[in-house]
Amino acid sequence: MKLGPLLDACGIAVPDGAAEVDVRTLAYDSRKAGTGALFVAISGFHRDGHDFAADAVARGAVAVVAERPLPLAAPVVVVPDTRTALADLAAELSDHPTRRLRMVGVTGTDGKTTTVHLVSDVLEAGGERTGYATTVDFKVTDHTWPNETRQSTQEAVEVQEFFAELLVAGGSWGVLEATSHALALRKLRGIDVDIAVFTNLSPEHLDFHGTLQAYLEAKGILFEMLARGADKGVPKTAVLNADDAHWRYLADRADGARVLTYGLDALADVQGTVLDADANGSRIRIASGDQQVELALPLVGRFNVLNALAAAGAGIAAGLSLDTIRHALEHARPVRGRMERVDAGQPFSVIVDYAHTPESLDKVLSLLRPLTPGRLLAVFGSAGERDRGKRPRLAEVAAKHADLFVITQEDPRLEDPTTILKEIEAGAIRAGKRAGTDYLVIDDRAAAVREAIGRARPGDTVLLAGKGHESSIIVGEEKIPWDEAAAARDALRGSGFAA
């Protein structure tokens, strides 16, 4: 595509003499800027793309989009915000696939990945062909593969390319996790959303957003996007958790869209009732309008019931019957790293879960406590360069529920690992717990897992929290391979149990 028409379509001024430059690809990483690339200089958290613009040109970039003039041997397009430009250019180069794909976006602090999976299942039960992008995995119609990028939502280029691929593969609906980072950083600008789903909100990512209100406002961007989306024959709908008080703010942000609430406690448009619950799942009733169904949901915990209700709300917004939704939810499967059981024939339970906030850890431990006849043991840490305020709170939650917990590393990144451990331990000390008796501090995560599993007795439950599906531990700027479930199997083998 010629640079002139591309920039014109995005409302960006064309530099003199640059209109006829041929653009083949879009890049924001200079190492991927091959022949014919348009390089967009992004200011990141650790690196500034402007410092690598010359390298991009040396590798074949034919022009550069930047926020200031640069002395380069290629045209430089100066814009106020390169992230906005990147999103607009990515959508244009991919021919705006989400103007034809119907789209569901899911946002919230917890439950996004599970809800995306459930929404996909519900839509497919209605005869649709779906694709999704989540923290855990990707799906394009019949093909799924793991997300090994360590990004819940990728950059705008990959997002647009993914949904273009889904469209070509015959997909009719796309579903994606809409994280607060992605929304605030304009990664989803140019995505035409038909249904926006809210799961819940609790303090998280405050290192980035600053305040809980700013975090909520970032979530609200998804609901504003409803009004800007193309008309694809689906009523623009905000599906909101009425059990979370923040839903009213998001309803206001979804100006002009239909509002559909769901809940267990609050009166809601999609009303759920838990009829029975055990370690295998819940029997629930879902009522909406004059329809009502009962089903056995094979996912454990009240929070998964709410995730299922969110998916039901999305299905109703898409025009599906409750009977179709019931069929999908009855066949739901756990997501990798979400309440995942590791079984090697041991007489105690080992569960891997992604819970990494005080609120999510509290939910999981509260669920496991009554299901555990013996002791409850937990292993967890807290990521470096992320919200420091939650670190002691994690230990306080563990102190409330667990008989023994092990504080260890998660992703220290460029922070001092010892400092992170001490900040978590402060919560244990504040809760009156004693080191060596009530809790342990073990820097090495593999050793922490071995210690917890080695101490487990018949009837106990060991929760390995925080890593879930993730395939690496980030130390400095290096990604060290990691598999929590595999580490658990190794520890079980070391304790004499056959994996």
XYZ file of C-alpha atoms in Angstrom, residues 18-497:
480
model
C 6.598 10.509 0.784
C 3.160 9.742 -0.678
C 4.423 7.167 -3.200
C 6.531 5.148 -0.758
C 5.455 1.473 -0.802
C 4.558 0.044 2.604
C 4.446 -3.735 2.997
C 4.288 -4.244 6.754
C 3.945 -2.401 10.042
C 6.526 -2.789 12.835
C 7.073 -1.363 16.320
C 10.115 -3.556 17.096
C 13.153 -2.490 15.068
C 14.371 -6.103 14.958
C 11.279 -7.013 12.923
C 11.466 -4.027 10.581
C 12.340 -5.715 7.309
C 12.216 -4.418 3.757
C 9.182 -2.215 3.136
C 8.252 -1.799 6.797
C 6.657 1.307 8.264
C 8.279 1.593 11.700
C 6.280 3.162 14.535
C 8.410 4.402 17.446
C 6.666 3.538 20.723
C 7.847 4.765 24.120
C 7.713 1.629 26.268
C 8.261 1.003 29.973
C 11.937 0.096 29.594
C 12.824 1.141 26.039
C 11.999 4.084 23.782
C 11.377 3.091 20.181
C 12.695 6.448 19.003
C 16.164 5.274 20.032
C 15.878 2.337 17.628
C 14.430 4.151 14.603
C 17.806 4.325 12.838
C 18.232 0.584 13.334
C 14.788 0.009 11.818
C 15.738 2.056 8.750
C 19.011 0.138 8.441
C 16.986 -3.088 8.409
C 14.755 -1.896 5.570
C 12.091 0.380 7.041
C 10.938 2.819 4.350
C 9.467 5.416 6.746
C 9.153 6.093 10.464
C 6.227 7.360 12.529
C 7.477 9.257 15.568
C 6.452 11.848 18.149
C 9.352 14.155 17.295
C 11.570 14.871 14.259
C 14.420 12.399 13.826
C 17.549 12.705 11.625
C 17.002 9.623 9.454
C 17.630 8.557 5.873
C 13.887 7.911 5.431
C 10.725 10.009 5.688
C 9.647 10.762 9.274
C 5.934 11.173 9.995
C 5.457 13.202 13.188
C 2.262 12.536 15.175
C 1.084 13.562 18.657
C 0.723 9.976 19.881
C 2.424 7.013 18.216
C 0.307 4.453 20.090
C -2.850 5.935 18.597
C -1.192 6.015 15.185
C -0.071 2.391 15.526
C -3.617 1.244 16.273
C -5.118 3.234 13.393
C -2.470 2.072 10.924
C -2.817 -1.556 12.041
C -6.585 -1.499 11.535
C -6.224 0.087 8.095
C -3.517 -2.312 6.888
C -5.604 -5.291 8.064
C -8.698 -3.854 6.317
C -10.681 -3.467 9.546
C -11.642 -7.139 10.087
C -13.842 -6.427 13.116
C -16.181 -4.334 11.008
C -17.318 -7.694 9.604
C -16.649 -10.023 12.522
C -19.079 -9.732 15.383
C -17.098 -9.138 18.574
C -17.306 -9.749 22.319
C -14.855 -8.014 24.644
C -14.464 -9.195 28.256
C -12.934 -6.976 30.930
C -12.598 -7.110 34.716
C -10.017 -7.975 37.343
C -10.677 -11.715 37.612
C -12.333 -14.356 35.465
C -11.650 -12.873 32.038
C -9.992 -15.931 30.498
C -12.581 -18.405 31.774
C -15.397 -16.118 30.682
C -13.925 -15.759 27.179
C -13.779 -19.558 26.888
C -17.357 -19.895 28.107
C -18.624 -17.191 25.738
C -16.939 -19.017 22.856
C -18.570 -22.296 23.924
C -21.990 -20.651 24.173
C -21.723 -19.041 20.729
C -20.545 -22.282 19.145
C -23.479 -24.139 20.720
C -25.596 -21.673 18.749
C -23.932 -22.705 15.483
C -21.340 -19.936 15.258
C -17.643 -20.327 14.402
C -15.491 -18.473 16.886
C -11.973 -17.441 17.674
C -10.518 -15.939 20.813
C -7.402 -14.335 22.223
C -6.734 -14.793 25.954
C -3.971 -14.737 28.528
C -3.769 -18.525 28.235
C -4.375 -19.386 24.592
C -5.572 -18.476 21.118
C -8.267 -20.112 19.011
C -9.110 -19.733 15.327
C -12.198 -21.844 14.591
C -10.954 -25.445 15.098
C -7.314 -24.651 15.928
C -6.027 -23.673 19.391
C -2.504 -22.956 20.595
C -0.929 -21.601 23.805
C -0.259 -17.915 24.352
C 3.459 -17.827 25.125
C 3.849 -14.045 24.742
C 3.244 -13.263 28.446
C 0.796 -10.603 27.249
C -2.906 -10.907 28.009
C -3.634 -8.572 25.109
C -1.052 -8.135 22.390
C -0.191 -4.925 20.567
C -2.611 -3.464 18.038
C -0.730 -4.961 15.072
C -1.091 -8.532 16.350
C -4.681 -7.968 17.498
C -5.795 -6.770 14.068
C -3.827 -9.490 12.254
C -5.329 -12.152 14.518
C -8.908 -11.172 13.775
C -8.122 -10.788 10.070
C -6.911 -14.407 10.169
C -10.093 -15.459 11.971
C -12.219 -13.760 9.332
C -10.369 -15.499 6.498
C -10.764 -18.840 8.335
C -14.539 -18.439 8.268
C -15.061 -17.179 11.799
C -18.299 -15.377 12.581
C -17.548 -14.181 16.137
C -14.365 -13.033 17.833
C -13.927 -12.940 21.613
C -11.035 -11.259 23.418
C -9.739 -10.283 26.821
C -9.778 -6.519 27.105
C -7.285 -5.719 29.849
C -7.029 -2.309 31.465
C -3.466 -1.952 30.140
C -4.604 -2.729 26.601
C -7.471 -0.258 26.792
C -5.375 2.533 28.319
C -2.555 1.972 25.806
C -4.943 2.052 22.830
C -4.136 -1.525 21.776
C -7.835 -2.125 21.078
C -8.510 1.166 19.319
C -10.154 0.297 16.013
C -11.837 -2.869 17.317
C -15.588 -2.761 16.649
C -17.226 -4.268 19.740
C -20.812 -5.571 19.751
C -21.011 -7.019 23.277
C -18.916 -5.771 26.225
C -18.769 -7.949 29.352
C -17.701 -6.874 32.860
C -16.732 -9.564 35.402
C -15.678 -7.672 38.563
C -13.294 -5.041 39.866
C -10.854 -5.045 42.776
C -7.550 -3.205 43.333
C -4.972 -4.382 40.786
C -2.384 -2.780 38.479
C -2.380 0.353 40.619
C 1.332 0.707 39.864
C 0.222 1.551 36.318
C -3.136 3.278 36.825
C -2.361 5.057 40.098
C -5.835 4.841 41.637
C -8.758 2.433 41.644
C -10.849 5.092 39.897
C -8.331 5.404 37.074
C -8.300 1.604 36.797
C -12.101 1.597 36.536
C -12.009 4.394 33.972
C -9.660 2.320 31.809
C -12.147 -0.557 31.948
C -14.843 1.889 30.931
C -13.175 2.509 27.573
C -14.459 -0.886 26.385
C -18.039 0.194 27.017
C -17.544 3.500 25.208
C -16.375 1.467 22.210
C -19.865 -0.004 21.814
C -21.228 3.272 20.455
C -18.340 3.634 17.984
C -18.703 0.159 16.479
C -20.209 -0.647 13.105
C -23.751 -2.006 12.947
C -23.465 -5.760 12.337
C -27.044 -6.731 13.101
C -26.404 -7.378 16.797
C -27.790 -4.942 19.402
C -24.866 -3.230 21.127
C -25.017 -4.617 24.656
C -23.186 -4.101 27.952
C -23.302 -7.291 30.048
C -22.599 -6.250 33.643
C -22.138 -8.012 36.984
C -24.843 -6.559 39.214
C -23.172 -8.110 42.274
C -20.293 -5.663 41.783
C -21.178 -2.066 42.657
C -19.028 -0.677 39.822
C -21.505 -1.878 37.192
C -23.530 1.343 37.314
C -20.524 3.462 36.355
C -19.857 1.180 33.373
C -23.523 1.271 32.378
C -23.233 5.055 32.151
C -20.122 4.709 29.980
C -22.085 2.444 27.611
C -24.203 5.396 26.521
C -26.951 4.307 24.125
C -26.210 0.579 24.418
C -28.561 -2.019 25.854
C -27.670 -2.922 29.451
C -28.053 -6.545 30.548
C -27.165 -7.381 34.161
C -26.381 -10.748 35.714
C -25.903 -11.781 39.316
C -26.443 -14.142 42.220
C -27.203 -11.722 45.067
C -28.539 -8.635 43.323
C -31.743 -8.626 41.310
C -30.574 -8.990 37.702
C -31.789 -9.543 34.143
C -29.917 -12.866 34.107
C -30.588 -14.272 37.565
C -28.478 -17.108 38.890
C -29.182 -19.352 41.869
C -26.776 -21.937 43.297
C -28.834 -25.014 44.151
C -25.935 -27.203 45.274
C -22.142 -27.125 45.178
C -19.257 -29.501 45.862
C -15.682 -30.184 44.790
C -16.838 -31.153 41.292
C -18.868 -28.058 40.472
C -22.259 -26.470 41.063
C -25.855 -27.150 40.207
C -27.395 -23.827 39.239
C -30.587 -22.256 37.972
C -30.501 -19.449 35.394
C -33.585 -17.349 34.775
C -34.044 -14.601 32.191
C -37.396 -13.128 31.252
C -39.849 -16.007 31.006
C -37.114 -18.593 30.418
C -35.529 -20.736 33.108
C -33.095 -23.653 33.041
C -31.231 -25.796 35.543
C -27.821 -27.283 34.837
C -24.755 -28.925 36.348
C -21.807 -26.589 35.847
C -18.585 -28.691 35.948
C -16.472 -25.774 37.211
C -15.739 -25.334 40.909
C -16.658 -22.271 42.943
C -19.048 -19.368 43.172
C -16.755 -17.214 41.035
C -17.105 -19.702 38.183
C -20.882 -19.549 38.549
C -20.603 -15.788 37.984
C -18.338 -16.388 34.974
C -20.986 -18.744 33.597
C -23.708 -16.141 34.162
C -21.585 -13.573 32.302
C -21.316 -15.977 29.363
C -25.048 -16.603 29.532
C -25.639 -12.859 29.376
C -23.414 -12.594 26.299
C -25.294 -15.486 24.701
C -28.653 -13.825 25.355
C -27.282 -10.559 23.911
C -26.288 -12.521 20.793
C -29.841 -13.847 20.469
C -29.414 -17.384 21.816
C -31.953 -19.296 23.896
C -31.302 -20.334 27.484
C -31.606 -23.973 26.420
C -28.715 -23.529 23.966
C -26.718 -21.770 26.662
C -27.459 -24.561 29.155
C -26.076 -27.183 26.765
C -22.824 -25.241 26.358
C -22.296 -24.605 30.065
C -22.951 -28.221 31.016
C -19.997 -29.209 28.821
C -17.610 -26.482 30.025
C -13.985 -27.484 30.608
C -11.515 -25.942 33.045
C -8.977 -23.551 31.556
C -5.317 -24.548 31.881
C -3.860 -23.099 35.078
C -7.276 -22.238 36.508
C -8.109 -24.571 39.417
C -6.105 -27.242 37.584
C -5.668 -30.475 39.531
C -2.334 -32.293 39.410
C -2.846 -35.972 40.188
C -0.069 -38.530 40.542
C -1.966 -40.896 42.820
C -1.091 -38.934 45.974
C -3.495 -39.014 48.976
C -3.779 -35.216 49.009
C -4.849 -32.586 46.493
C -2.504 -30.372 44.472
C -4.108 -27.471 42.609
C -2.510 -24.935 40.271
C -4.296 -21.602 39.933
C -3.496 -18.179 38.493
C -4.783 -16.303 41.568
C -2.289 -13.454 41.998
C -4.286 -10.708 43.695
C -5.384 -10.655 47.344
C -9.006 -10.843 46.196
C -8.526 -13.808 43.865
C -6.329 -15.635 46.376
C -9.015 -15.080 49.017
C -11.675 -16.512 46.706
C -9.670 -19.641 45.939
C -8.568 -20.319 49.509
C -12.109 -19.658 50.800
C -13.364 -22.218 48.291
C -10.757 -24.858 49.174
C -10.982 -24.497 52.965
C -14.329 -26.295 53.452
C -13.436 -28.864 50.774
C -10.222 -29.844 52.593
C -10.519 -32.372 55.433
C -6.866 -31.903 56.408
C -4.564 -28.907 56.285
C -4.549 -26.210 53.628
C -1.087 -25.273 52.321
C -0.376 -22.448 49.876
C 2.595 -21.334 47.777
C 2.570 -17.826 46.290
C 4.629 -14.747 45.493
C 4.124 -11.315 43.984
C 5.430 -9.919 40.715
C 8.156 -7.315 40.554
C 7.453 -3.901 38.996
C 3.765 -4.331 39.819
C 1.497 -3.023 42.562
C 3.614 -3.164 45.739
C 0.643 -2.415 47.970
C -0.858 -5.845 47.412
C 2.228 -7.742 48.633
C 1.553 -7.740 52.399
C -2.159 -8.209 51.724
C -1.428 -11.501 49.936
C 0.247 -12.832 53.093
C -2.617 -11.569 55.254
C -5.087 -13.496 53.093
C -2.954 -16.638 53.314
C -2.666 -16.186 57.091
C -6.465 -16.076 57.358
C -7.087 -19.344 55.499
C -3.968 -21.521 55.261
C -2.422 -23.718 57.940
C 0.983 -23.245 56.328
C 2.095 -21.027 53.463
C 5.308 -20.584 51.545
C 6.299 -17.156 50.256
C 8.382 -17.377 47.083
C 9.175 -15.597 43.828
C 6.741 -15.004 40.994
C 8.287 -12.666 38.380
C 10.832 -10.391 40.089
C 11.744 -8.678 36.812
C 14.235 -5.858 37.518
C 13.322 -5.523 41.200
C 15.444 -6.887 44.041
C 13.909 -10.337 44.809
C 14.789 -10.088 48.498
C 12.855 -6.835 48.837
C 9.767 -8.392 47.287
C 9.863 -11.312 49.719
C 10.276 -8.999 52.701
C 7.344 -6.831 51.610
C 5.115 -9.912 51.339
C 6.380 -11.270 54.677
C 5.430 -8.011 56.391
C 1.801 -9.034 55.999
C 2.453 -12.392 57.668
C 4.179 -10.710 60.588
C 1.349 -8.190 60.898
C -1.092 -11.117 61.045
C 0.834 -12.560 63.990
C 2.295 -15.522 62.114
C 5.666 -17.042 62.978
C 8.382 -17.796 60.433
C 9.340 -21.461 60.331
C 6.116 -22.523 62.032
C 3.203 -20.836 60.258
C 5.014 -19.831 57.095
C 8.284 -20.255 55.216
C 10.181 -17.922 52.911
C 11.916 -19.787 50.063
C 13.337 -17.689 47.237
C 13.555 -20.475 44.643
C 10.058 -21.320 43.404
C 10.857 -24.934 42.469
C 12.220 -25.494 45.989
C 9.115 -23.825 47.453
C 6.841 -26.187 45.513
C 8.909 -29.206 46.613
C 8.785 -28.097 50.252
C 5.017 -27.623 50.296
C 4.293 -30.914 48.548
C 6.856 -32.701 50.703
C 5.024 -31.545 53.849
C 1.553 -32.560 52.615
C -0.242 -35.392 54.417
C -3.338 -37.427 53.489
C -6.401 -35.195 53.254
C -4.403 -31.990 52.779
C -4.692 -29.553 49.870
C -1.695 -27.767 48.370
C -2.513 -24.648 46.353
C 0.174 -23.361 43.990
C -0.987 -19.828 43.237
C 0.080 -17.001 40.960
C 1.699 -18.634 37.919
C -1.127 -20.757 36.554
C -0.615 -21.335 32.839
C 2.451 -19.092 32.470
C 5.444 -20.666 30.745
C 8.222 -18.543 32.234
C 9.473 -16.671 35.272
C 10.835 -13.241 34.373
C 14.109 -12.480 36.159
C 15.677 -9.199 35.082
C 14.744 -9.071 31.410
C 15.190 -12.816 30.890
C 12.312 -15.265 30.606
C 13.321 -18.461 32.390
C 11.184 -21.460 31.305
C 8.661 -22.493 33.945
C 5.695 -24.872 34.109
C 3.908 -24.866 37.466
C 2.024 -28.123 36.859
C 5.238 -29.821 35.702
C 7.055 -28.530 38.796
C 4.279 -30.064 40.908
C 4.593 -33.393 39.090
C 8.376 -33.345 39.627
C 7.864 -32.663 43.329
C 5.314 -35.464 43.592
C 7.702 -37.835 41.850
C 10.399 -36.789 44.291
C 8.017 -37.652 47.129
C 7.488 -41.137 45.703
C 4.316 -40.680 43.671
